[in-house]
Amino acid sequence: MEFLKELAEFMWERKIWWLLPMIIVLVLVGALVVIGGGSAAAPFVYTLF
């Protein structure tokens, strides 16, 4: 959680809020890969790619 706090402070100071949508998309894609890797939902996740 400390990393997220420091990242938010960095983005606030540097005014680089345009990074936020890219970070959110990367986290969501990563979550899809983790969920689709070893669950019963894997065939449904693989059809998205």
XYZ file of C-alpha atoms in Angstrom:
49
model
C 0.000 0.000 0.000
C 2.952 2.305 0.571
C 3.847 1.992 -3.119
C 0.363 3.136 -4.167
C 0.544 6.092 -1.806
C 3.926 7.154 -3.170
C 2.712 6.703 -6.755
C -0.328 8.912 -6.099
C 1.846 11.595 -4.483
C 4.267 11.486 -7.404
C 1.457 11.840 -9.918
C -0.070 14.719 -7.919
C 3.219 16.648 -7.719
C 4.258 16.086 -11.338
C 0.769 16.638 -12.796
C 0.892 13.438 -14.835
C -2.689 12.292 -14.326
C -2.733 10.953 -17.885
C -0.874 7.901 -16.539
C -3.846 6.877 -14.391
C -5.954 5.311 -17.196
C -2.945 3.334 -18.431
C -2.227 2.019 -14.938
C -5.864 0.996 -14.475
C -5.913 -0.851 -17.810
C -2.677 -2.676 -16.986
C -4.049 -3.763 -13.606
C -7.288 -5.016 -15.174
C -5.457 -6.975 -17.887
C -3.169 -8.457 -15.244
C -6.187 -9.499 -13.179
C -7.735 -11.161 -16.236
C -4.547 -13.115 -16.871
C -4.368 -14.283 -13.248
C -8.047 -15.247 -13.130
C -7.927 -16.945 -16.523
C -4.780 -18.880 -15.721
C -6.164 -21.513 -13.424
C -9.891 -21.335 -13.012
C -13.066 -22.660 -14.582
C -13.510 -19.284 -16.291
C -10.336 -19.772 -18.355
C -12.119 -20.686 -21.633
C -14.248 -17.556 -21.381
C -11.270 -15.289 -20.673
C -9.273 -16.749 -23.553
C -12.052 -15.876 -25.994
C -11.479 -12.193 -25.177
C -7.965 -12.383 -26.570
